[in-house]
Amino acid sequence: MAKNGSDELMSIGIDIGKDFFHLVGFDLDGCLVLRRKINRLALVTTFEDLPRCVVGMEACMSAHFVSQTLRGLGFEARIIPAIYVKPFNKGQKNDYNAAEAIAEAALRPNLKTVSEKAQEQLDLQALHRVRSRLVSRRTATMNQIRAFLLERGITVRKSVATLRNSLDAILNNRSDELSLRMRKLILGLQQDWVWLDKRIDMTTAEIKDLSTSDDSCRRLMTIPGIGPLISTAVVAAIGKGEAYDRGRDFPAWLGLVPRQNSTGGRTILGRITKRGSKYLRTLFVQAAQVIMMRPQNWHKFSFGPWLEAAATRMQHNKLGVALANKLARIAWSVLRSGTDFNRRGQEILVAI
């Protein structure tokens, strides 16, 4: 601890662990005056005895819980993306060095921080994560069934519906090519598949119910290509978008902007950065692809003229990313303005 105590703390960095937290604090002169390891259960009792100051932590599991707890005690809690903490790391990687880097990063006045999520947002985010995991497990189950069949010389066209409709016929009519043990294994995988389908349908139905009862989700669903999944995922991730000053900041966080490698006044742009939420970025790109499949409807949208012109000069996938970027900007504008998507309103909002 301190050379002169911790009576005047300027910032504290917390390296959050599963069971233990590591604290490093600086005083008003920038000297290290606090260096302590505490048990997770001692969080409240420890900070009750410390002077109120800025407390930084990396965006990670339980960061929002810790932030809410400290804010309730009167501290100014800041959740910092890990990529912004990395430049402040000194020496080798250990818990105290990480906490020291967080404490220094928390004092940067222009540093972008993560908005603290409410309990409802965390619950909604958990629903999406459960659904994503179930979909991934279902895909893995179907691929395993295909692989087992292919090892026995039985091929099935690359389609979920085809495998679903033909699996029973394969098991019943081609028993000479499948051993009894293999048939039992595939039947077990089929039962897993059916169970996963039911769980996915239940989770999706719950998400749809939440989207109809939330005003922000209902406004987002007035945007072309955005339905219950995207609207609830956006609200779970950014709330009402207060963390972003401009519409372009949201798609930049999603990684839907070109990566820059510019120098000497020369602008060099590459592939998209793919930073931020991969799940949400994928949903926006899928929404853009759905819109692009129906060019006869483009004239109905306020961005229709832009889309028609862009389609003549951009490759298909590049156009999809550009449209996903525009949809993300529109989504942020709808959340911040509290109004539905419409032609006249959108012409004003896109200019923000």
mmCIF file of C-alpha atoms in Angstrom:
data_model
loop_
_atom_site.group_PDB
_atom_site.id
_atom_site.type_symbol
_atom_site.label_atom_id
_atom_site.label_comp_id
_atom_site.label_asym_id
_atom_site.label_seq_id
_atom_site.Cartn_x
_atom_site.Cartn_y
_atom_site.Cartn_z
ATOM 1 C CA MET A 1 0.000 0.000 0.000
ATOM 2 C CA ALA A 2 0.807 3.633 -0.041
ATOM 3 C CA LYS A 3 3.757 5.548 0.726
ATOM 4 C CA ASN A 4 1.370 8.130 2.184
ATOM 5 C CA GLY A 5 -1.828 6.134 2.492
ATOM 6 C CA SER A 6 -4.836 6.160 0.203
ATOM 7 C CA ASP A 7 -6.660 9.143 1.658
ATOM 8 C CA GLU A 8 -6.610 11.029 -1.645
ATOM 9 C CA LEU A 9 -7.196 8.585 -4.452
ATOM 10 C CA MET A 10 -7.581 9.816 -8.017
ATOM 11 C CA SER A 11 -8.287 6.516 -9.766
ATOM 12 C CA ILE A 12 -8.482 2.804 -9.048
ATOM 13 C CA GLY A 13 -8.096 0.010 -11.564
ATOM 14 C CA ILE A 14 -9.766 -3.356 -10.929
ATOM 15 C CA ASP A 15 -8.608 -6.525 -12.628
ATOM 16 C CA ILE A 16 -11.730 -8.680 -12.312
ATOM 17 C CA GLY A 17 -11.219 -12.388 -11.723
ATOM 18 C CA LYS A 18 -13.484 -15.304 -10.958
ATOM 19 C CA ASP A 19 -12.748 -15.384 -7.230
ATOM 20 C CA PHE A 20 -10.323 -12.522 -6.598
ATOM 21 C CA PHE A 21 -10.002 -8.878 -7.628
ATOM 22 C CA HIS A 22 -6.670 -7.040 -7.893
ATOM 23 C CA LEU A 23 -6.761 -3.316 -7.104
ATOM 24 C CA VAL A 24 -4.219 -0.649 -8.036
ATOM 25 C CA GLY A 25 -4.801 3.015 -7.159
ATOM 26 C CA PHE A 26 -3.104 6.347 -7.909
ATOM 27 C CA ASP A 27 -3.218 9.509 -5.814
ATOM 28 C CA LEU A 28 -3.594 13.083 -7.088
ATOM 29 C CA ASP A 29 0.149 13.256 -7.850
ATOM 30 C CA GLY A 30 0.001 10.132 -9.983
ATOM 31 C CA CYS A 31 1.872 7.995 -7.442
ATOM 32 C CA LEU A 32 0.890 4.404 -6.835
ATOM 33 C CA VAL A 33 -0.654 4.315 -3.338
ATOM 34 C CA LEU A 34 -2.917 1.238 -3.445
ATOM 35 C CA ARG A 35 -2.027 -2.314 -4.353
ATOM 36 C CA ARG A 36 -4.286 -4.984 -2.939
ATOM 37 C CA LYS A 37 -5.812 -8.381 -3.672
ATOM 38 C CA ILE A 38 -9.324 -8.922 -2.343
ATOM 39 C CA ASN A 39 -11.911 -11.678 -2.390
ATOM 40 C CA ARG A 40 -14.938 -11.099 -4.599
ATOM 41 C CA LEU A 41 -17.210 -11.242 -1.541
ATOM 42 C CA ALA A 42 -15.196 -8.420 0.087
ATOM 43 C CA LEU A 43 -15.854 -5.943 -2.726
ATOM 44 C CA VAL A 44 -18.415 -3.818 -0.877
ATOM 45 C CA THR A 45 -16.653 -3.791 2.500
ATOM 46 C CA THR A 46 -13.337 -2.871 0.876
ATOM 47 C CA PHE A 47 -14.650 0.036 -1.175
ATOM 48 C CA GLU A 48 -16.763 1.400 1.659
ATOM 49 C CA ASP A 49 -13.486 2.365 3.402
ATOM 50 C CA LEU A 50 -11.933 4.007 0.305
ATOM 51 C CA PRO A 51 -12.370 7.643 -0.768
ATOM 52 C CA ARG A 52 -14.729 8.216 -3.691
ATOM 53 C CA CYS A 53 -12.920 8.440 -7.026
ATOM 54 C CA VAL A 54 -12.858 7.110 -10.594
ATOM 55 C CA VAL A 55 -12.864 3.299 -10.769
ATOM 56 C CA GLY A 56 -12.000 1.603 -14.050
ATOM 57 C CA MET A 57 -12.474 -2.000 -15.133
ATOM 58 C CA GLU A 58 -12.208 -3.895 -18.392
ATOM 59 C CA ALA A 59 -15.383 -4.874 -20.212
ATOM 60 C CA CYS A 60 -15.719 -8.531 -19.267
ATOM 61 C CA MET A 61 -17.987 -10.986 -17.508
ATOM 62 C CA SER A 62 -19.562 -9.441 -14.356
ATOM 63 C CA ALA A 63 -18.172 -5.967 -15.184
ATOM 64 C CA HIS A 64 -21.691 -4.506 -15.274
ATOM 65 C CA PHE A 65 -22.510 -6.016 -11.877
ATOM 66 C CA VAL A 66 -19.319 -4.574 -10.358
ATOM 67 C CA SER A 67 -20.005 -1.193 -11.989
ATOM 68 C CA GLN A 68 -23.559 -1.044 -10.623
ATOM 69 C CA THR A 69 -22.345 -2.020 -7.145
ATOM 70 C CA LEU A 70 -19.630 0.649 -7.058
ATOM 71 C CA ARG A 71 -21.882 3.308 -8.518
ATOM 72 C CA GLY A 72 -24.318 2.587 -5.693
ATOM 73 C CA LEU A 73 -21.494 3.306 -3.234
ATOM 74 C CA GLY A 74 -20.828 6.687 -4.831
ATOM 75 C CA PHE A 75 -17.871 5.858 -7.095
ATOM 76 C CA GLU A 76 -17.584 6.927 -10.738
ATOM 77 C CA ALA A 77 -17.358 3.551 -12.457
ATOM 78 C CA ARG A 78 -16.028 3.292 -16.004
ATOM 79 C CA ILE A 79 -16.151 0.109 -18.091
ATOM 80 C CA ILE A 80 -13.340 0.236 -20.661
ATOM 81 C CA PRO A 81 -12.967 -1.951 -23.775
ATOM 82 C CA ALA A 82 -9.904 -4.159 -23.469
ATOM 83 C CA ILE A 83 -8.456 -2.835 -26.733
ATOM 84 C CA TYR A 84 -8.171 0.657 -25.164
ATOM 85 C CA VAL A 85 -6.391 -0.682 -22.083
ATOM 86 C CA LYS A 86 -3.690 -2.512 -24.021
ATOM 87 C CA PRO A 87 -1.560 0.587 -24.867
ATOM 88 C CA PHE A 88 -1.150 1.302 -21.130
ATOM 89 C CA ASN A 89 0.250 -2.140 -20.260
ATOM 90 C CA LYS A 90 3.815 -2.077 -18.944
ATOM 91 C CA GLY A 91 6.043 -5.054 -18.323
ATOM 92 C CA GLN A 92 4.828 -8.607 -18.504
ATOM 93 C CA LYS A 93 1.269 -9.807 -18.138
ATOM 94 C CA ASN A 94 0.071 -10.237 -14.562
ATOM 95 C CA ASP A 95 -2.952 -9.169 -12.547
ATOM 96 C CA TYR A 96 -1.372 -6.139 -10.881
ATOM 97 C CA ASN A 97 0.102 -4.799 -14.138
ATOM 98 C CA ALA A 98 -3.321 -5.205 -15.778
ATOM 99 C CA ALA A 99 -5.012 -3.315 -12.921
ATOM 100 C CA GLU A 100 -2.401 -0.537 -13.158
ATOM 101 C CA ALA A 101 -3.021 -0.178 -16.900
ATOM 102 C CA ILE A 102 -6.775 0.011 -16.272
ATOM 103 C CA ALA A 103 -6.285 2.714 -13.609
ATOM 104 C CA GLU A 104 -4.257 4.825 -16.046
ATOM 105 C CA ALA A 105 -6.674 4.290 -18.941
ATOM 106 C CA ALA A 106 -9.661 5.281 -16.778
ATOM 107 C CA LEU A 107 -8.273 8.830 -16.470
ATOM 108 C CA ARG A 108 -8.134 9.537 -20.198
ATOM 109 C CA PRO A 109 -10.755 12.277 -20.831
ATOM 110 C CA ASN A 110 -11.539 11.288 -24.443
ATOM 111 C CA LEU A 111 -11.595 7.531 -23.929
ATOM 112 C CA LYS A 112 -14.686 5.706 -25.173
ATOM 113 C CA THR A 113 -16.286 3.646 -22.414
ATOM 114 C CA VAL A 114 -18.947 0.937 -22.421
ATOM 115 C CA SER A 115 -22.407 1.978 -21.265
ATOM 116 C CA GLU A 116 -23.569 0.229 -18.139
ATOM 117 C CA LYS A 117 -26.333 -2.219 -19.005
ATOM 118 C CA ALA A 118 -29.575 -2.436 -17.052
ATOM 119 C CA GLN A 119 -30.792 -5.783 -15.756
ATOM 120 C CA GLU A 120 -33.385 -6.004 -18.549
ATOM 121 C CA GLN A 121 -30.665 -5.569 -21.177
ATOM 122 C CA LEU A 122 -28.518 -8.271 -19.608
ATOM 123 C CA ASP A 123 -31.491 -10.656 -19.539
ATOM 124 C CA LEU A 124 -32.258 -9.952 -23.192
ATOM 125 C CA GLN A 125 -28.612 -10.395 -24.113
ATOM 126 C CA ALA A 126 -28.581 -13.731 -22.276
ATOM 127 C CA LEU A 127 -31.577 -14.906 -24.330
ATOM 128 C CA HIS A 128 -29.733 -14.146 -27.551
ATOM 129 C CA ARG A 129 -26.602 -15.915 -26.361
ATOM 130 C CA VAL A 130 -28.590 -19.014 -25.403
ATOM 131 C CA ARG A 131 -30.315 -19.049 -28.794
ATOM 132 C CA SER A 132 -27.011 -18.592 -30.622
ATOM 133 C CA ARG A 133 -25.479 -21.500 -28.711
ATOM 134 C CA LEU A 134 -28.476 -23.732 -29.463
ATOM 135 C CA VAL A 135 -28.328 -22.899 -33.179
ATOM 136 C CA SER A 136 -24.603 -23.669 -33.196
ATOM 137 C CA ARG A 137 -25.209 -27.030 -31.496
ATOM 138 C CA ARG A 138 -27.978 -27.867 -33.980
ATOM 139 C CA THR A 139 -25.667 -27.119 -36.901
ATOM 140 C CA ALA A 140 -22.947 -29.277 -35.359
ATOM 141 C CA THR A 141 -25.435 -32.124 -34.857
ATOM 142 C CA MET A 142 -26.603 -32.001 -38.482
ATOM 143 C CA ASN A 143 -23.022 -31.893 -39.767
ATOM 144 C CA GLN A 144 -22.142 -34.932 -37.679
ATOM 145 C CA ILE A 145 -25.094 -36.853 -39.110
ATOM 146 C CA ARG A 146 -23.973 -35.925 -42.644
ATOM 147 C CA ALA A 147 -20.408 -37.015 -41.875
ATOM 148 C CA PHE A 148 -21.484 -40.405 -40.511
ATOM 149 C CA LEU A 149 -23.685 -40.996 -43.567
ATOM 150 C CA LEU A 150 -20.927 -39.916 -45.950
ATOM 151 C CA GLU A 151 -18.489 -42.388 -44.370
ATOM 152 C CA ARG A 152 -20.980 -45.110 -45.387
ATOM 153 C CA GLY A 153 -21.242 -43.755 -48.923
ATOM 154 C CA ILE A 154 -24.598 -42.017 -48.419
ATOM 155 C CA THR A 155 -24.686 -38.395 -49.546
ATOM 156 C CA VAL A 156 -27.442 -35.882 -48.833
ATOM 157 C CA ARG A 157 -27.910 -32.583 -50.642
ATOM 158 C CA LYS A 158 -26.683 -29.505 -48.731
ATOM 159 C CA SER A 159 -29.986 -28.368 -47.293
ATOM 160 C CA VAL A 160 -31.509 -28.545 -43.835
ATOM 161 C CA ALA A 161 -34.923 -29.392 -45.251
ATOM 162 C CA THR A 162 -33.478 -32.156 -47.434
ATOM 163 C CA LEU A 163 -31.701 -33.825 -44.524
ATOM 164 C CA ARG A 164 -34.770 -33.474 -42.318
ATOM 165 C CA ASN A 165 -37.092 -35.028 -44.905
ATOM 166 C CA SER A 166 -34.811 -37.816 -46.101
ATOM 167 C CA LEU A 167 -33.235 -39.019 -42.842
ATOM 168 C CA ASP A 168 -36.072 -41.362 -41.856
ATOM 169 C CA ALA A 169 -36.142 -42.900 -45.347
ATOM 170 C CA ILE A 170 -32.376 -43.437 -45.271
ATOM 171 C CA LEU A 171 -32.530 -45.177 -41.891
ATOM 172 C CA ASN A 172 -35.429 -47.398 -42.945
ATOM 173 C CA ASN A 173 -34.520 -48.260 -46.553
ATOM 174 C CA ARG A 174 -30.738 -48.426 -46.492
ATOM 175 C CA SER A 175 -30.202 -50.599 -43.444
ATOM 176 C CA ASP A 176 -27.856 -52.842 -45.459
ATOM 177 C CA GLU A 177 -25.353 -49.965 -45.680
ATOM 178 C CA LEU A 178 -25.665 -48.954 -42.014
ATOM 179 C CA SER A 179 -24.744 -51.146 -39.083
ATOM 180 C CA LEU A 180 -27.169 -51.489 -36.173
ATOM 181 C CA ARG A 181 -24.822 -49.525 -33.930
ATOM 182 C CA MET A 182 -24.582 -46.677 -36.454
ATOM 183 C CA ARG A 183 -28.360 -46.551 -36.894
ATOM 184 C CA LYS A 184 -28.755 -46.193 -33.126
ATOM 185 C CA LEU A 185 -26.175 -43.406 -33.037
ATOM 186 C CA ILE A 186 -27.884 -41.492 -35.835
ATOM 187 C CA LEU A 187 -31.306 -41.969 -34.221
ATOM 188 C CA GLY A 188 -29.897 -40.512 -31.012
ATOM 189 C CA LEU A 189 -28.511 -37.526 -32.935
ATOM 190 C CA GLN A 190 -31.899 -37.096 -34.615
ATOM 191 C CA GLN A 191 -33.560 -36.926 -31.198
ATOM 192 C CA ASP A 192 -31.004 -34.320 -30.122
ATOM 193 C CA TRP A 193 -31.849 -32.364 -33.267
ATOM 194 C CA VAL A 194 -35.590 -32.443 -32.530
ATOM 195 C CA TRP A 195 -34.974 -31.329 -28.933
ATOM 196 C CA LEU A 196 -32.753 -28.448 -30.108
ATOM 197 C CA ASP A 197 -35.442 -27.385 -32.594
ATOM 198 C CA LYS A 198 -37.968 -27.147 -29.773
ATOM 199 C CA ARG A 199 -35.594 -25.165 -27.532
ATOM 200 C CA ILE A 200 -34.753 -22.767 -30.370
ATOM 201 C CA ASP A 201 -38.438 -22.240 -31.170
ATOM 202 C CA MET A 202 -39.227 -21.560 -27.497
ATOM 203 C CA THR A 203 -36.376 -19.057 -27.149
ATOM 204 C CA THR A 204 -37.256 -17.349 -30.426
ATOM 205 C CA ALA A 205 -40.910 -17.042 -29.356
ATOM 206 C CA GLU A 206 -39.831 -15.441 -26.075
ATOM 207 C CA ILE A 207 -37.657 -12.940 -27.961
ATOM 208 C CA LYS A 208 -40.569 -12.100 -30.289
ATOM 209 C CA ASP A 209 -42.872 -11.504 -27.313
ATOM 210 C CA LEU A 210 -40.336 -9.124 -25.782
ATOM 211 C CA SER A 211 -39.935 -7.256 -29.075
ATOM 212 C CA THR A 212 -43.664 -6.499 -29.248
ATOM 213 C CA SER A 213 -43.817 -5.206 -25.670
ATOM 214 C CA ASP A 214 -40.836 -2.840 -25.881
ATOM 215 C CA ASP A 215 -41.300 0.583 -27.520
ATOM 216 C CA SER A 216 -37.714 0.821 -28.766
ATOM 217 C CA CYS A 217 -37.945 -2.601 -30.415
ATOM 218 C CA ARG A 218 -41.236 -1.704 -32.075
ATOM 219 C CA ARG A 219 -39.661 1.464 -33.544
ATOM 220 C CA LEU A 220 -36.660 -0.470 -34.824
ATOM 221 C CA MET A 221 -38.915 -2.990 -36.542
ATOM 222 C CA THR A 222 -40.311 -0.205 -38.741
ATOM 223 C CA ILE A 223 -36.916 -0.189 -40.503
ATOM 224 C CA PRO A 224 -36.755 -2.436 -43.610
ATOM 225 C CA GLY A 225 -35.033 -5.754 -42.939
ATOM 226 C CA ILE A 226 -35.135 -5.448 -39.145
ATOM 227 C CA GLY A 227 -37.327 -7.852 -37.206
ATOM 228 C CA PRO A 228 -37.586 -9.166 -33.645
ATOM 229 C CA LEU A 229 -34.093 -10.699 -33.513
ATOM 230 C CA ILE A 230 -32.163 -7.631 -34.669
ATOM 231 C CA SER A 231 -34.306 -5.127 -32.778
ATOM 232 C CA THR A 232 -33.943 -6.925 -29.447
ATOM 233 C CA ALA A 233 -30.237 -7.561 -30.028
ATOM 234 C CA VAL A 234 -29.647 -3.846 -30.687
ATOM 235 C CA VAL A 235 -31.565 -2.774 -27.583
ATOM 236 C CA ALA A 236 -29.693 -5.361 -25.502
ATOM 237 C CA ALA A 237 -26.350 -4.098 -26.808
ATOM 238 C CA ILE A 238 -26.714 -0.304 -26.791
ATOM 239 C CA GLY A 239 -30.006 0.553 -25.070
ATOM 240 C CA LYS A 240 -31.033 3.897 -26.551
ATOM 241 C CA GLY A 241 -27.627 4.566 -28.082
ATOM 242 C CA GLU A 242 -26.472 7.184 -25.565
ATOM 243 C CA ALA A 243 -22.877 5.934 -25.795
ATOM 244 C CA TYR A 244 -22.525 7.195 -29.375
ATOM 245 C CA ASP A 245 -22.384 10.849 -30.373
ATOM 246 C CA ARG A 246 -23.140 10.267 -34.058
ATOM 247 C CA GLY A 247 -24.825 7.679 -36.215
ATOM 248 C CA ARG A 248 -21.552 6.639 -37.841
ATOM 249 C CA ASP A 249 -20.073 5.645 -34.469
ATOM 250 C CA PHE A 250 -22.428 2.671 -34.052
ATOM 251 C CA PRO A 251 -21.513 0.847 -37.301
ATOM 252 C CA ALA A 252 -17.869 1.668 -36.573
ATOM 253 C CA TRP A 253 -18.225 -0.155 -33.245
ATOM 254 C CA LEU A 254 -19.824 -3.080 -35.084
ATOM 255 C CA GLY A 255 -16.819 -3.295 -37.408
ATOM 256 C CA LEU A 256 -18.791 -2.325 -40.532
ATOM 257 C CA VAL A 257 -16.277 0.328 -41.654
ATOM 258 C CA PRO A 258 -13.009 -0.055 -43.628
ATOM 259 C CA ARG A 259 -9.781 -0.607 -41.738
ATOM 260 C CA GLN A 260 -7.433 2.367 -42.132
ATOM 261 C CA ASN A 261 -3.688 2.223 -42.718
ATOM 262 C CA SER A 262 -3.205 5.863 -43.632
ATOM 263 C CA THR A 263 -0.037 7.935 -43.365
ATOM 264 C CA GLY A 264 1.557 11.051 -44.812
ATOM 265 C CA GLY A 265 -1.794 12.514 -45.768
ATOM 266 C CA ARG A 266 -2.581 9.512 -47.942
ATOM 267 C CA THR A 267 -5.778 7.622 -47.089
ATOM 268 C CA ILE A 268 -5.494 3.859 -47.451
ATOM 269 C CA LEU A 269 -8.607 1.786 -46.744
ATOM 270 C CA GLY A 270 -8.762 -1.986 -46.522
ATOM 271 C CA ARG A 271 -11.240 -4.636 -45.447
ATOM 272 C CA ILE A 272 -13.793 -3.957 -42.737
ATOM 273 C CA THR A 273 -12.400 -3.946 -39.198
ATOM 274 C CA LYS A 274 -14.783 -6.629 -37.819
ATOM 275 C CA ARG A 275 -14.519 -5.100 -34.352
ATOM 276 C CA GLY A 276 -17.288 -5.127 -31.771
ATOM 277 C CA SER A 277 -20.160 -7.579 -31.673
ATOM 278 C CA LYS A 278 -19.756 -10.304 -34.289
ATOM 279 C CA TYR A 279 -23.280 -11.570 -33.573
ATOM 280 C CA LEU A 280 -24.923 -8.197 -34.188
ATOM 281 C CA ARG A 281 -22.742 -7.480 -37.219
ATOM 282 C CA THR A 282 -23.802 -10.787 -38.761
ATOM 283 C CA LEU A 283 -27.487 -10.004 -38.192
ATOM 284 C CA PHE A 284 -27.209 -6.610 -39.917
ATOM 285 C CA VAL A 285 -25.397 -8.126 -42.905
ATOM 286 C CA GLN A 286 -28.101 -10.806 -43.165
ATOM 287 C CA ALA A 287 -30.785 -8.095 -43.080
ATOM 288 C CA ALA A 288 -28.996 -6.261 -45.880
ATOM 289 C CA GLN A 289 -28.809 -9.440 -47.951
ATOM 290 C CA VAL A 290 -32.562 -9.967 -47.551
ATOM 291 C CA ILE A 291 -33.269 -6.438 -48.807
ATOM 292 C CA MET A 292 -30.913 -6.923 -51.773
ATOM 293 C CA MET A 293 -32.806 -10.076 -52.814
ATOM 294 C CA ARG A 294 -35.881 -7.952 -53.609
ATOM 295 C CA PRO A 295 -34.808 -5.064 -55.892
ATOM 296 C CA GLN A 296 -38.452 -4.495 -56.875
ATOM 297 C CA ASN A 297 -39.022 -3.060 -53.365
ATOM 298 C CA TRP A 298 -36.068 -0.652 -53.310
ATOM 299 C CA HIS A 299 -38.109 2.292 -54.576
ATOM 300 C CA LYS A 300 -40.297 2.085 -51.452
ATOM 301 C CA PHE A 301 -37.393 3.056 -49.157
ATOM 302 C CA SER A 302 -35.869 6.468 -48.624
ATOM 303 C CA PHE A 303 -32.437 4.967 -49.303
ATOM 304 C CA GLY A 304 -33.716 3.302 -52.492
ATOM 305 C CA PRO A 305 -32.052 5.753 -54.947
ATOM 306 C CA TRP A 306 -28.733 5.367 -53.132
ATOM 307 C CA LEU A 307 -29.061 1.564 -53.199
ATOM 308 C CA GLU A 308 -29.903 1.492 -56.917
ATOM 309 C CA ALA A 309 -26.904 3.684 -57.746
ATOM 310 C CA ALA A 310 -24.569 1.724 -55.471
ATOM 311 C CA ALA A 311 -25.653 -1.585 -57.023
ATOM 312 C CA THR A 312 -24.254 -0.465 -60.389
ATOM 313 C CA ARG A 313 -20.739 0.205 -59.060
ATOM 314 C CA MET A 314 -20.241 -2.192 -56.111
ATOM 315 C CA GLN A 315 -19.601 -5.913 -55.939
ATOM 316 C CA HIS A 316 -22.485 -7.814 -54.315
ATOM 317 C CA ASN A 317 -20.875 -8.583 -50.935
ATOM 318 C CA LYS A 318 -19.374 -5.121 -50.671
ATOM 319 C CA LEU A 319 -22.794 -3.618 -51.328
ATOM 320 C CA GLY A 320 -24.240 -5.831 -48.578
ATOM 321 C CA VAL A 321 -21.763 -4.488 -46.023
ATOM 322 C CA ALA A 322 -22.403 -0.891 -47.136
ATOM 323 C CA LEU A 323 -26.160 -1.409 -46.760
ATOM 324 C CA ALA A 324 -25.651 -3.049 -43.355
ATOM 325 C CA ASN A 325 -23.685 0.052 -42.322
ATOM 326 C CA LYS A 326 -26.561 2.269 -43.427
ATOM 327 C CA LEU A 327 -29.136 0.146 -41.597
ATOM 328 C CA ALA A 328 -27.067 0.379 -38.407
ATOM 329 C CA ARG A 329 -26.916 4.180 -38.712
ATOM 330 C CA ILE A 330 -30.664 4.313 -39.264
ATOM 331 C CA ALA A 331 -31.221 2.070 -36.228
ATOM 332 C CA TRP A 332 -29.158 4.407 -34.026
ATOM 333 C CA SER A 333 -31.081 7.433 -35.347
ATOM 334 C CA VAL A 334 -34.444 5.800 -34.633
ATOM 335 C CA LEU A 335 -33.381 4.958 -31.077
ATOM 336 C CA ARG A 336 -32.005 8.427 -30.328
ATOM 337 C CA SER A 337 -34.927 10.324 -31.869
ATOM 338 C CA GLY A 338 -37.619 8.065 -30.421
ATOM 339 C CA THR A 339 -39.553 8.106 -33.713
ATOM 340 C CA ASP A 340 -40.533 5.454 -36.245
ATOM 341 C CA PHE A 341 -38.766 5.041 -39.572
ATOM 342 C CA ASN A 342 -40.399 6.975 -42.378
ATOM 343 C CA ARG A 343 -39.333 8.582 -45.641
ATOM 344 C CA ARG A 344 -39.333 12.223 -44.573
ATOM 345 C CA GLY A 345 -37.955 11.563 -41.094
ATOM 346 C CA GLN A 346 -35.242 9.287 -42.460
ATOM 347 C CA GLU A 347 -33.988 11.909 -44.896
ATOM 348 C CA ILE A 348 -33.360 14.144 -41.882
ATOM 349 C CA LEU A 349 -31.937 11.438 -39.627
ATOM 350 C CA VAL A 350 -29.381 10.085 -42.107
ATOM 351 C CA ALA A 351 -27.809 13.543 -42.298
ATOM 352 C CA ILE A 352 -26.998 13.519 -38.552
#
